[in-house]
CSV table of C-alpha atoms and ligand atoms in Angstrom, one decimal:
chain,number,residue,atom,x,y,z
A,1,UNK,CA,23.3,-12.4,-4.9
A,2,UNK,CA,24.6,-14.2,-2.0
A,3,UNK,CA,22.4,-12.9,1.0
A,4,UNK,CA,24.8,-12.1,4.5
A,5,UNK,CA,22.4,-10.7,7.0
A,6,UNK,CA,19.2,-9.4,7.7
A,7,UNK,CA,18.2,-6.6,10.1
A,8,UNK,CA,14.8,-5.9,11.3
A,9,UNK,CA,14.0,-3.1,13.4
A,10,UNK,CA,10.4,-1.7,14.6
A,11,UNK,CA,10.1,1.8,14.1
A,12,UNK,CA,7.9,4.2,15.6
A,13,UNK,CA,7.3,7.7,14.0
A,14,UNK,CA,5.2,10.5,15.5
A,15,UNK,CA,2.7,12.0,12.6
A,16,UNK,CA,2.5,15.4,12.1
A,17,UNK,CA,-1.1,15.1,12.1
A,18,UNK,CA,-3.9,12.3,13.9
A,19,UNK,CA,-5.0,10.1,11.1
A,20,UNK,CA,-8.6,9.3,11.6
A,21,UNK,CA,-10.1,6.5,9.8
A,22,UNK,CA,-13.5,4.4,10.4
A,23,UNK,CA,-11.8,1.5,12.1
A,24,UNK,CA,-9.4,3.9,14.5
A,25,UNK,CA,-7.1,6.6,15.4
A,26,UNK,CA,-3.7,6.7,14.6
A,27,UNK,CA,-1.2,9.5,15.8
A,28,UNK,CA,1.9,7.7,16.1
A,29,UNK,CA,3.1,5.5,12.9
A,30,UNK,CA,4.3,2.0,13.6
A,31,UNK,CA,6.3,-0.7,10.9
A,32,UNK,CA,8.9,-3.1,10.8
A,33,UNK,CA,12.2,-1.9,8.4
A,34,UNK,CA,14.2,-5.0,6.8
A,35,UNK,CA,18.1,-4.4,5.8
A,36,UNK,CA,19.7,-7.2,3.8
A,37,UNK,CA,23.4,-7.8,2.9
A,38,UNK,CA,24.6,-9.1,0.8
A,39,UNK,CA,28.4,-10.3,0.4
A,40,UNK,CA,29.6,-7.5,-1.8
A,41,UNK,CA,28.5,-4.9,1.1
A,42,UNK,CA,25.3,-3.7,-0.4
A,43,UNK,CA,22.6,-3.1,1.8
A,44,UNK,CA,19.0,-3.6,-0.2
A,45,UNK,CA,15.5,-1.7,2.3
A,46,UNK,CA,12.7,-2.7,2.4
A,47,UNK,CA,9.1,-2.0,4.8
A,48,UNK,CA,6.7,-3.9,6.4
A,49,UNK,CA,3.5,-1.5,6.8
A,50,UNK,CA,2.1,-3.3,10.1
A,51,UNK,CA,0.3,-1.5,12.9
A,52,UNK,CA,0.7,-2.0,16.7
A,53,UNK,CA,-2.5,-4.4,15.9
A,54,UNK,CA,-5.0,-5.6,13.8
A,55,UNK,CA,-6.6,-2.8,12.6
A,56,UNK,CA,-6.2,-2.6,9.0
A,57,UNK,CA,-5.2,-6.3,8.5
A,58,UNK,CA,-5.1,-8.5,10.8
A,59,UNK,CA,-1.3,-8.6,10.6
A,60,UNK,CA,1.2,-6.6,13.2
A,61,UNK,CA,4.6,-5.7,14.2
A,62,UNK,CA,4.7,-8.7,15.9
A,63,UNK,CA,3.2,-11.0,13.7
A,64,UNK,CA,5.4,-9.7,11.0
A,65,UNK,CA,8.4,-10.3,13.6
A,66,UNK,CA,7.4,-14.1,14.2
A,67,UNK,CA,7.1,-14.6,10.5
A,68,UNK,CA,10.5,-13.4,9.5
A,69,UNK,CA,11.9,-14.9,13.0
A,70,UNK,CA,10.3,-18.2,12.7
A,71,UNK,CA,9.5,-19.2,9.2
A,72,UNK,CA,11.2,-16.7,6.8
A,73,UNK,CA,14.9,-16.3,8.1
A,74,UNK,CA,15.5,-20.2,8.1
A,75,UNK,CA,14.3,-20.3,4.7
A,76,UNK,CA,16.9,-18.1,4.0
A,77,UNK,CA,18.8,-19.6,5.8
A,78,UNK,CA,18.7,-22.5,4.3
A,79,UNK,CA,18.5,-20.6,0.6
A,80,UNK,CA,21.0,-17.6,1.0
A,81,UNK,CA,21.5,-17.5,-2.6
A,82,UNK,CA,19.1,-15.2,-4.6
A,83,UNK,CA,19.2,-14.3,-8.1
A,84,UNK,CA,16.1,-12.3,-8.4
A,85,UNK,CA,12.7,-11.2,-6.0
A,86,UNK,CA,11.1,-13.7,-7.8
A,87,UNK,CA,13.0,-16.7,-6.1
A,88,UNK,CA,12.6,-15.4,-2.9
A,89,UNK,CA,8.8,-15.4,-4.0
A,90,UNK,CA,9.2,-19.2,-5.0
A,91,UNK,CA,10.4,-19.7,-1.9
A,92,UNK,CA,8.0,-18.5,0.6
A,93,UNK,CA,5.5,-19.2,-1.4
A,94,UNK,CA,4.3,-22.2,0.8
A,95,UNK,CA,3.2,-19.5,3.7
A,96,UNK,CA,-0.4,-18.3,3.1
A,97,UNK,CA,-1.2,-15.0,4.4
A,98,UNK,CA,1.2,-12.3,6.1
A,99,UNK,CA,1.4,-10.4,2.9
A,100,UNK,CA,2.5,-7.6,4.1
A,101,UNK,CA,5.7,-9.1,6.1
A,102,UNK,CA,6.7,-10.8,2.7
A,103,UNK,CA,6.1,-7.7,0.6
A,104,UNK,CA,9.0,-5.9,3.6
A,105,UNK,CA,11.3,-9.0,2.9
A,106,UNK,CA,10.5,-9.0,-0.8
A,107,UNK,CA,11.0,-4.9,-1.0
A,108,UNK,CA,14.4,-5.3,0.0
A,109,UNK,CA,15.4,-8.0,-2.1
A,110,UNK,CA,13.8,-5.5,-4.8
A,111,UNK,CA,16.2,-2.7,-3.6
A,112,UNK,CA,19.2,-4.9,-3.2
A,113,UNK,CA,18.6,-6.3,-6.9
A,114,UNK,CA,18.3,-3.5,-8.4
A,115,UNK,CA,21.4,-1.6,-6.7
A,116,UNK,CA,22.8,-4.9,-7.9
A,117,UNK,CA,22.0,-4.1,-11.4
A,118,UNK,CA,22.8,-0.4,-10.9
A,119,UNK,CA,19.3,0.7,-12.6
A,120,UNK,CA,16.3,2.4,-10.8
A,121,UNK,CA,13.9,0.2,-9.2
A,122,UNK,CA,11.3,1.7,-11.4
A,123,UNK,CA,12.5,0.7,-14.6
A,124,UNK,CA,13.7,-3.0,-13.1
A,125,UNK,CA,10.2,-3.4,-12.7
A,126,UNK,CA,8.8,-2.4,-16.1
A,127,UNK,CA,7.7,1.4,-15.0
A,128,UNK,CA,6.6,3.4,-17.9
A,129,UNK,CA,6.0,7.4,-16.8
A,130,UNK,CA,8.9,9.6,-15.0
A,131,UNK,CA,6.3,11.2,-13.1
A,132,UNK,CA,3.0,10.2,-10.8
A,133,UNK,CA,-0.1,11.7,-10.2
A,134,UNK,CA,-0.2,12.4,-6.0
A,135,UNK,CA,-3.4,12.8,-4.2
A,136,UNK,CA,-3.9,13.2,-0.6
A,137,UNK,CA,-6.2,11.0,2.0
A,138,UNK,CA,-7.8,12.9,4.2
A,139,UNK,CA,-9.1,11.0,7.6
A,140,UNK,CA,-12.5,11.2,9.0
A,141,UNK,CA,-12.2,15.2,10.6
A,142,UNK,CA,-15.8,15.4,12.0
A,143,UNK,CA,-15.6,19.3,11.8
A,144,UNK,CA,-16.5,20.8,8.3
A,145,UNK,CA,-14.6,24.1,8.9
A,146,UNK,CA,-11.9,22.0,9.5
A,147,UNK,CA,-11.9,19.7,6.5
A,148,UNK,CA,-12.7,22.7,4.2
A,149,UNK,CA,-9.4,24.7,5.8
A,150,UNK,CA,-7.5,21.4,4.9
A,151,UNK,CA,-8.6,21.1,1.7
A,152,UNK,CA,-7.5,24.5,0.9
A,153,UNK,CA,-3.7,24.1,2.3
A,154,UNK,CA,-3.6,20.9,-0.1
A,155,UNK,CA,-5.4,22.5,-3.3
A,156,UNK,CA,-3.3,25.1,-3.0
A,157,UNK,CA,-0.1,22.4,-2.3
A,158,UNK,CA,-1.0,21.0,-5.8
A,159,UNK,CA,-2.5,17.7,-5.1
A,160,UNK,CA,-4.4,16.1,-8.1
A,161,UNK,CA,-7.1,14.9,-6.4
A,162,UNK,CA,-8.8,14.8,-2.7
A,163,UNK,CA,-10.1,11.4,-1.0
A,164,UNK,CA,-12.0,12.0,2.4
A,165,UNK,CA,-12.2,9.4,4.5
A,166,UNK,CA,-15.9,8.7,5.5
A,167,UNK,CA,-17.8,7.0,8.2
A,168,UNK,CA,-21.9,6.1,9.5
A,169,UNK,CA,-22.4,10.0,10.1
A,170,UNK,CA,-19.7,11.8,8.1
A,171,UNK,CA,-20.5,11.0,4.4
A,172,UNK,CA,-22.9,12.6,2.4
A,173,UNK,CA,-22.9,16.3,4.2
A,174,UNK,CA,-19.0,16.8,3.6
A,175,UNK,CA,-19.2,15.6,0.3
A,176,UNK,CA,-22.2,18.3,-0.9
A,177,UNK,CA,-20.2,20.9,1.3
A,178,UNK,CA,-17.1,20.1,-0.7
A,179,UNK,CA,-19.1,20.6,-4.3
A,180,UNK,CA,-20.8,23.5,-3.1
A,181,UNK,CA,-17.3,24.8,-1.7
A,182,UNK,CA,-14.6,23.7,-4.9
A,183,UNK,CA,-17.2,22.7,-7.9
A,184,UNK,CA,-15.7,19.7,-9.8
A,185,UNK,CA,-12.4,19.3,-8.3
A,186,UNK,CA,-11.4,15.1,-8.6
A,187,UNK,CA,-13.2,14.0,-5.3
A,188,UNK,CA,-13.2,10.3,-3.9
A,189,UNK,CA,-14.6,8.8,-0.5
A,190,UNK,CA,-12.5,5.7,1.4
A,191,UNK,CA,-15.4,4.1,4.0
A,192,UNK,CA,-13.0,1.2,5.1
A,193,UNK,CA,-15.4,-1.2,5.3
A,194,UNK,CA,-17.4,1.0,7.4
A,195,UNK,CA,-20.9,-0.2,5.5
A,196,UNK,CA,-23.4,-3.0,5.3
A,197,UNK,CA,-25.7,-3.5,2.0
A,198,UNK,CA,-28.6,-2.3,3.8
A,199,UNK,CA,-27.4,0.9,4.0
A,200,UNK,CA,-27.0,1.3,0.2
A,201,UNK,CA,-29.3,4.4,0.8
A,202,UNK,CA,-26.0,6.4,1.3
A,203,UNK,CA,-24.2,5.1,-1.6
A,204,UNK,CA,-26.9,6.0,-3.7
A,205,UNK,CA,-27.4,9.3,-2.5
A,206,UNK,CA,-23.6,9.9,-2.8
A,207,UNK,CA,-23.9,8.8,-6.6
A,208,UNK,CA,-25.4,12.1,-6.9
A,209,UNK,CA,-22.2,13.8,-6.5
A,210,UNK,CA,-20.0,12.4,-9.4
A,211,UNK,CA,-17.0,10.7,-7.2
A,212,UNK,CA,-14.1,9.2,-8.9
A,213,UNK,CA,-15.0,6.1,-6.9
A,214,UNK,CA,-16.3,4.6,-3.4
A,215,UNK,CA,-13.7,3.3,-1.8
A,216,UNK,CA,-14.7,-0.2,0.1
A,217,UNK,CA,-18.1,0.6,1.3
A,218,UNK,CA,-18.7,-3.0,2.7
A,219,UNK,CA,-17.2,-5.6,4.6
A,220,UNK,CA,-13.0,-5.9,4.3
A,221,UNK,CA,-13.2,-10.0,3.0
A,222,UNK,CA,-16.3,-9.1,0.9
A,223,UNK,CA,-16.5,-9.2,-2.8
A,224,UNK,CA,-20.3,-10.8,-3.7
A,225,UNK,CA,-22.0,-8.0,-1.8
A,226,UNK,CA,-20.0,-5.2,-3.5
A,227,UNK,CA,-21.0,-6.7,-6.6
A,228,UNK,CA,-24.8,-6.0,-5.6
A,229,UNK,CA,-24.1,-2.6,-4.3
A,230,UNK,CA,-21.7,-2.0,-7.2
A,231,UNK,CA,-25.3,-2.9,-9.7
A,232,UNK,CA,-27.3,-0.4,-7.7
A,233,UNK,CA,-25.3,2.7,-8.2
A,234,UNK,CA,-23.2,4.6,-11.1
A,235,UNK,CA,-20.2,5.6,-9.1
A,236,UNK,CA,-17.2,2.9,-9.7
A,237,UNK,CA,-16.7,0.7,-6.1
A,238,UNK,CA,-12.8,0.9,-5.8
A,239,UNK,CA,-11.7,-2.1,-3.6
A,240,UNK,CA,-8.6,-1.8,-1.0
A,241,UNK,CA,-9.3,-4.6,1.9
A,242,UNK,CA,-10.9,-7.2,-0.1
A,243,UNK,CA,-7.8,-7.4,-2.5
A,244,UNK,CA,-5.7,-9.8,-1.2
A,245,UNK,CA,-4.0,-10.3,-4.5
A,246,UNK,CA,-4.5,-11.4,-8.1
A,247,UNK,CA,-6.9,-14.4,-7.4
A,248,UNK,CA,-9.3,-11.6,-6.0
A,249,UNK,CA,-9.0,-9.2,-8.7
A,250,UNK,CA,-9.9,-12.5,-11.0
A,251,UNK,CA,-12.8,-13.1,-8.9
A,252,UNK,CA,-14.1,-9.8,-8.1
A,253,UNK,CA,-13.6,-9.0,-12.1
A,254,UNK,CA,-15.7,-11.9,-13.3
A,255,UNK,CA,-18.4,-11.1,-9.8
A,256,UNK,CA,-18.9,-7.5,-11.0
A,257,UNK,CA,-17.5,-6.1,-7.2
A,258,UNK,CA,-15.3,-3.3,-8.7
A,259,UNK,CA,-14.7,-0.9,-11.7
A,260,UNK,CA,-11.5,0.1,-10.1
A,261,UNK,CA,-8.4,-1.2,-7.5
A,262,UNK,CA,-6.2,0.4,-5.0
A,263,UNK,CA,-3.3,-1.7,-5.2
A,264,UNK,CA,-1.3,-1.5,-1.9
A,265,UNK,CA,1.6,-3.2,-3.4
A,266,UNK,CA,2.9,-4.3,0.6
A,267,UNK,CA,-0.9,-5.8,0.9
A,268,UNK,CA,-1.0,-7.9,-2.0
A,269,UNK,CA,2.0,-9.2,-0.7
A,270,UNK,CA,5.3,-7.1,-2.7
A,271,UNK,CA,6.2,-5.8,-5.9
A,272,UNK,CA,5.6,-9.2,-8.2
A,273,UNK,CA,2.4,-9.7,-7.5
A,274,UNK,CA,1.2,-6.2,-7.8
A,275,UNK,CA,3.2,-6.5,-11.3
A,276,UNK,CA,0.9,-10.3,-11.8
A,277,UNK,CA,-2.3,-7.5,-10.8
A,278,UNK,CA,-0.7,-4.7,-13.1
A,279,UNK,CA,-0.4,-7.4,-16.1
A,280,UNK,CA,-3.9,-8.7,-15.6
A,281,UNK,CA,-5.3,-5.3,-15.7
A,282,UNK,CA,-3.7,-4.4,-18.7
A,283,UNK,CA,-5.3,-6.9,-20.3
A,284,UNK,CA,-9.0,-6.7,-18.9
A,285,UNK,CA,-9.0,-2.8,-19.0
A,286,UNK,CA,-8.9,-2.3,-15.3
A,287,UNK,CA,-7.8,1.0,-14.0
A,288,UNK,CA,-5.4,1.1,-10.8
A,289,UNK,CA,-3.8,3.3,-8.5
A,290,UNK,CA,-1.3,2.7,-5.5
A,291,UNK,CA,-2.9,3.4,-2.2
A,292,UNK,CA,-0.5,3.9,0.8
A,293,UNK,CA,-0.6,3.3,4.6
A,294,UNK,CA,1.4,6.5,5.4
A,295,UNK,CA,4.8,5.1,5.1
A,296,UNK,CA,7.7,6.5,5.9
A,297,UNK,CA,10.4,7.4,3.4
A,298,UNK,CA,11.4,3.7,2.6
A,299,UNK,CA,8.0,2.4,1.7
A,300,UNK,CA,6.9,5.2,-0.3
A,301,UNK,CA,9.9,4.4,-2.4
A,302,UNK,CA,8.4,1.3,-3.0
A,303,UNK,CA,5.1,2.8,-4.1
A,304,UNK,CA,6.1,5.2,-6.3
A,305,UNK,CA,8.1,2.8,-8.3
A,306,UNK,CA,4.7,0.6,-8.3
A,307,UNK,CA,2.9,3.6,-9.4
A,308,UNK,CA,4.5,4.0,-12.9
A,309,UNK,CA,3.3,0.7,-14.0
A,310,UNK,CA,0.8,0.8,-17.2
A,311,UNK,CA,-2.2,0.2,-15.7
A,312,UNK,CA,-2.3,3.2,-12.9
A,313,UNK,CA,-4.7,5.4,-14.3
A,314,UNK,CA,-6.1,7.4,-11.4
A,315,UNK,CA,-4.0,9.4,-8.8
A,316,UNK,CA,-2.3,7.7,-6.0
A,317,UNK,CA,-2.1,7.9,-2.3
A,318,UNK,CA,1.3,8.9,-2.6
A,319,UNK,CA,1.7,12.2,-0.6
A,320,UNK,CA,5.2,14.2,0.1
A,321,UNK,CA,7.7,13.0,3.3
A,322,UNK,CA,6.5,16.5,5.3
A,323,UNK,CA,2.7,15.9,5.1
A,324,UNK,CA,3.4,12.9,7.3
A,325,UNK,CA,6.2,13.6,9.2
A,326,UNK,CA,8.3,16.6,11.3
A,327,UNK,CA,11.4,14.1,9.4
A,328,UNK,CA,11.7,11.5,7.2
A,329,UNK,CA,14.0,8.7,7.2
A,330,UNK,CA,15.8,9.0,3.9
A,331,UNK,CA,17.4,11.8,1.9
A,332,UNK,CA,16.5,13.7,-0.2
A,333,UNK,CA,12.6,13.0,1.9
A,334,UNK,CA,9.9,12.7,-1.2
A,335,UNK,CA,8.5,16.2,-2.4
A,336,UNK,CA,5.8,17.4,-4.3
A,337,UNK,CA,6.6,19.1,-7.4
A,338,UNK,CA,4.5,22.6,-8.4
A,339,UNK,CA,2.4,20.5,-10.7
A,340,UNK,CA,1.0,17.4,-8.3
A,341,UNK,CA,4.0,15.1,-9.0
A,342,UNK,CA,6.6,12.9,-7.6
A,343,UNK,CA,9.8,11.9,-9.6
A,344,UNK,CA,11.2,8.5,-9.0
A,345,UNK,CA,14.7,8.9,-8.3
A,346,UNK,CA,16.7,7.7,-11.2
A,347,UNK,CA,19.7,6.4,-9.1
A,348,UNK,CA,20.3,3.0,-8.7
A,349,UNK,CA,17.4,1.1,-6.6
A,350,UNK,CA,15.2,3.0,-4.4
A,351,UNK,CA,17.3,5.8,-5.1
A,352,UNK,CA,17.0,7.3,-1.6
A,353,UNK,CA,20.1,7.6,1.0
A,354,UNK,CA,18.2,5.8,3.8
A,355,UNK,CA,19.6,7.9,7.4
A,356,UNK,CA,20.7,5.0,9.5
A,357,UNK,CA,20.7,7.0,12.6
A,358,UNK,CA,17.2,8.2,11.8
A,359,UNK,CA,16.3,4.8,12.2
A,360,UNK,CA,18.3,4.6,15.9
A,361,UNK,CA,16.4,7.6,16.4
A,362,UNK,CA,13.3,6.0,16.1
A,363,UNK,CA,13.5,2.2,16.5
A,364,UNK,CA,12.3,1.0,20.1
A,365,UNK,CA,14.0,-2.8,18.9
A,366,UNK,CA,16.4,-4.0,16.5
A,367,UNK,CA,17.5,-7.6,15.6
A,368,UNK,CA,20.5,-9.3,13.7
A,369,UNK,CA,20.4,-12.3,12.4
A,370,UNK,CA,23.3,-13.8,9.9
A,371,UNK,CA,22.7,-16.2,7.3
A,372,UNK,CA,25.9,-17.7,7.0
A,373,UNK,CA,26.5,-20.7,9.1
A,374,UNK,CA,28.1,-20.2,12.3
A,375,UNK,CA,31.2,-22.9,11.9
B,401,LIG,O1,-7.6,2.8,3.5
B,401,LIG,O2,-6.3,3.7,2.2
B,401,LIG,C1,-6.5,3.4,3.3
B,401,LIG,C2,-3.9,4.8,5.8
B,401,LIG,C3,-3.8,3.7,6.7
B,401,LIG,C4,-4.6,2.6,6.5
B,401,LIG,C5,-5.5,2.6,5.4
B,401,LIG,C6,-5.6,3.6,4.5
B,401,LIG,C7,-4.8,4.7,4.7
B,401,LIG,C8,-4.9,5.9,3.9
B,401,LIG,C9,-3.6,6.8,3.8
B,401,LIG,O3,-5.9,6.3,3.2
B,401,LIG,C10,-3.0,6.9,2.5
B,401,LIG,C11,-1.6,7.5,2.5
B,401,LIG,O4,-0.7,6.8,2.9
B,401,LIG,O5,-1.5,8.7,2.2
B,402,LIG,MG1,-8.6,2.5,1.6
């Protein structure tokens, strides 16, 4: 593939509903989108999950923008020919960090090579299943009428499972009003680092309740005192934060600090490495599933490809487009079959149209940059 341009544009979507979590509120939805072209005219998509700061990761919009501005872009440059994602891997390999801005780069080259093949990006990438389990994250709602009124719209939806977000103060009482309320429905609890290991007391009151999994309790660069707290209580730790990619699964595997991953495949950096994690996990009997940071249409593209890999054993954060948003950016927007499921699209690539002017609509700036010389 002989790589033309590049477009970058941060978007800004209004969610339907405020996403609380423990580090922050969150009612409008910010990321970067990446378009490549290549010479033959097609166009691969591809997003960079980034926040308006550093909230969830340390990285931005506008870190993101210097990295593909400043480091990225010339390597390109430099390097406009591209057989496969894994070159362009190769390539920027050199830049530690900024996972996320080289999993948006990195998705696109994914789309664009797999148009280029003319197969769906889920079987380019070794998907096995034509359907994923979806589950819905619910943020940190501080009224229990509330919650439970929520629950009910989504049970009733035909979401597989329900993750609460939790927080010093909102943990263990939703949880016991949630058994008491449903029974045994599949139940998990996302803390976001929210914890220190002195206040196991919580975790080991919460093992009472048979969760699927604790989702990172303790601190987001942490994987030795999760491996203490994971010795203390029953429930399996799932890690998010502190998996930056496949040398921390390695470490936190051999350290005891997990029993289970949320992969984020933009997080560990793209698509290859979250196949590296899938691969590894295979073989060590780890079980995964693909956690989201409400992406728009694009991303969750991305994500439910990721999410028919072997090793996903547990329901994903992988909801429909109209849970998040009034509109979505591509077409047809992702929907929820009657059973809990999402198809991946079986057309070429992502397999959604993406709606340029949607992306007018909603970008607040847009760059061009070519990669072919200027004579
Ligand atoms: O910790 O999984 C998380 C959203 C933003 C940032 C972090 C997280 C989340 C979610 C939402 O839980 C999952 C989704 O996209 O539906
Ligand atoms: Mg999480």
């Amino acid at each position: 593939m002989e790589l033309k341009s590049i477009r970058l544009y941060h978007v800004v979507m209004e969610l339907r509903e405020y996403f609380e979590t423990s580090f922050g509120g969150m009612k409008k939805r910010h990321c970067v989108l990446v378009a490549i072209e290549d010479s033959t005219g097609i166009i691969g998509w591809g997003e960079a999950p980034v926040d308006d700061g550093p909230w969830y990761s340390y990285e931005t919009v506008n870190t993101a923008l210097y990295i593909y501005r400043e480091i990225i872009i010339p390597i390109l440059m430099k390097n406009p020919h591209i057989d496969k994602p894994e070159d362009f891997i190769r390539l920027v390999s050199r830049i530690r960090g900024y996972r996320m801005a080289k999993a948006g780069m990195e998705y696109a080259l994914w789309d664009l090579y797999a148009k280029y093949l003319k197969k769906p990006l889920y079987r380019v990438i070794g998907g096995v299943r034509d359907r994923i389990l979806s589950g819905v994250s619910i943020g940190v709602i501080g009224k229990m009428d509330l919650l439970l009124k929520l629950i009910d719209i989504y049970l009733e939806r035909g979401y597989r499972r329900i993750k609460i977000k939790i927080a010093p103060g909102w943990d263990i009482e939703p949880v016991r009003m949630i058994r008491k309320e449903y029974g045994y429905i599949p139940l998990q609890v996302d803390a976001n680092a929210a914890y220190t290991l002195d206040q196991a007391s919580v975790f080991k009151e919460l093992d009472k309740y048979d969760l699927l999994m604790i989702e990172q309790p303790l601190y987001h660069e942490d994987l030795y005192m999760h491996s203490i707290l994971q010795s203390m209580i029953e429930t399996p730790i799932c890690l998010d934060e502190s998996i930056r990619g496949l040398h921390d699964v390695m470490a936190g595997y051999e350290l005891g600090s997990f029993k289970i991953i949320n992969v984020k495949p933009a997080r560990v950096g793209g698509l290859l490495e979250t196949i590296r994690i899938n691969d590894y996990s295979i073989r060590n009997n780890i079980p995964l599933w693909i956690g989201g940071m409400l992406e728009t249409g694009i991303g969750r593209a991305f994500q439910v490809a990721a999410a028919t890999l072997p090793a996903i054993k547990y329901p994903n954060d992988i909801s429909e487009s109209n849970r998040y948003y009034e509109e979505d950016i591509v077409e047809p927007p992702w929907i929820l079959e009657k059973d809990g499921t999402i198809k991946p699209l079986e057309k070429p690539g992502i397999g959604v149209e993406v709606l340029e002017d949607k992306i007018e609509k909603y970008s607040i700036k847009q760059y061009k940059y070519s990669l072919t010389k200027p004579i």
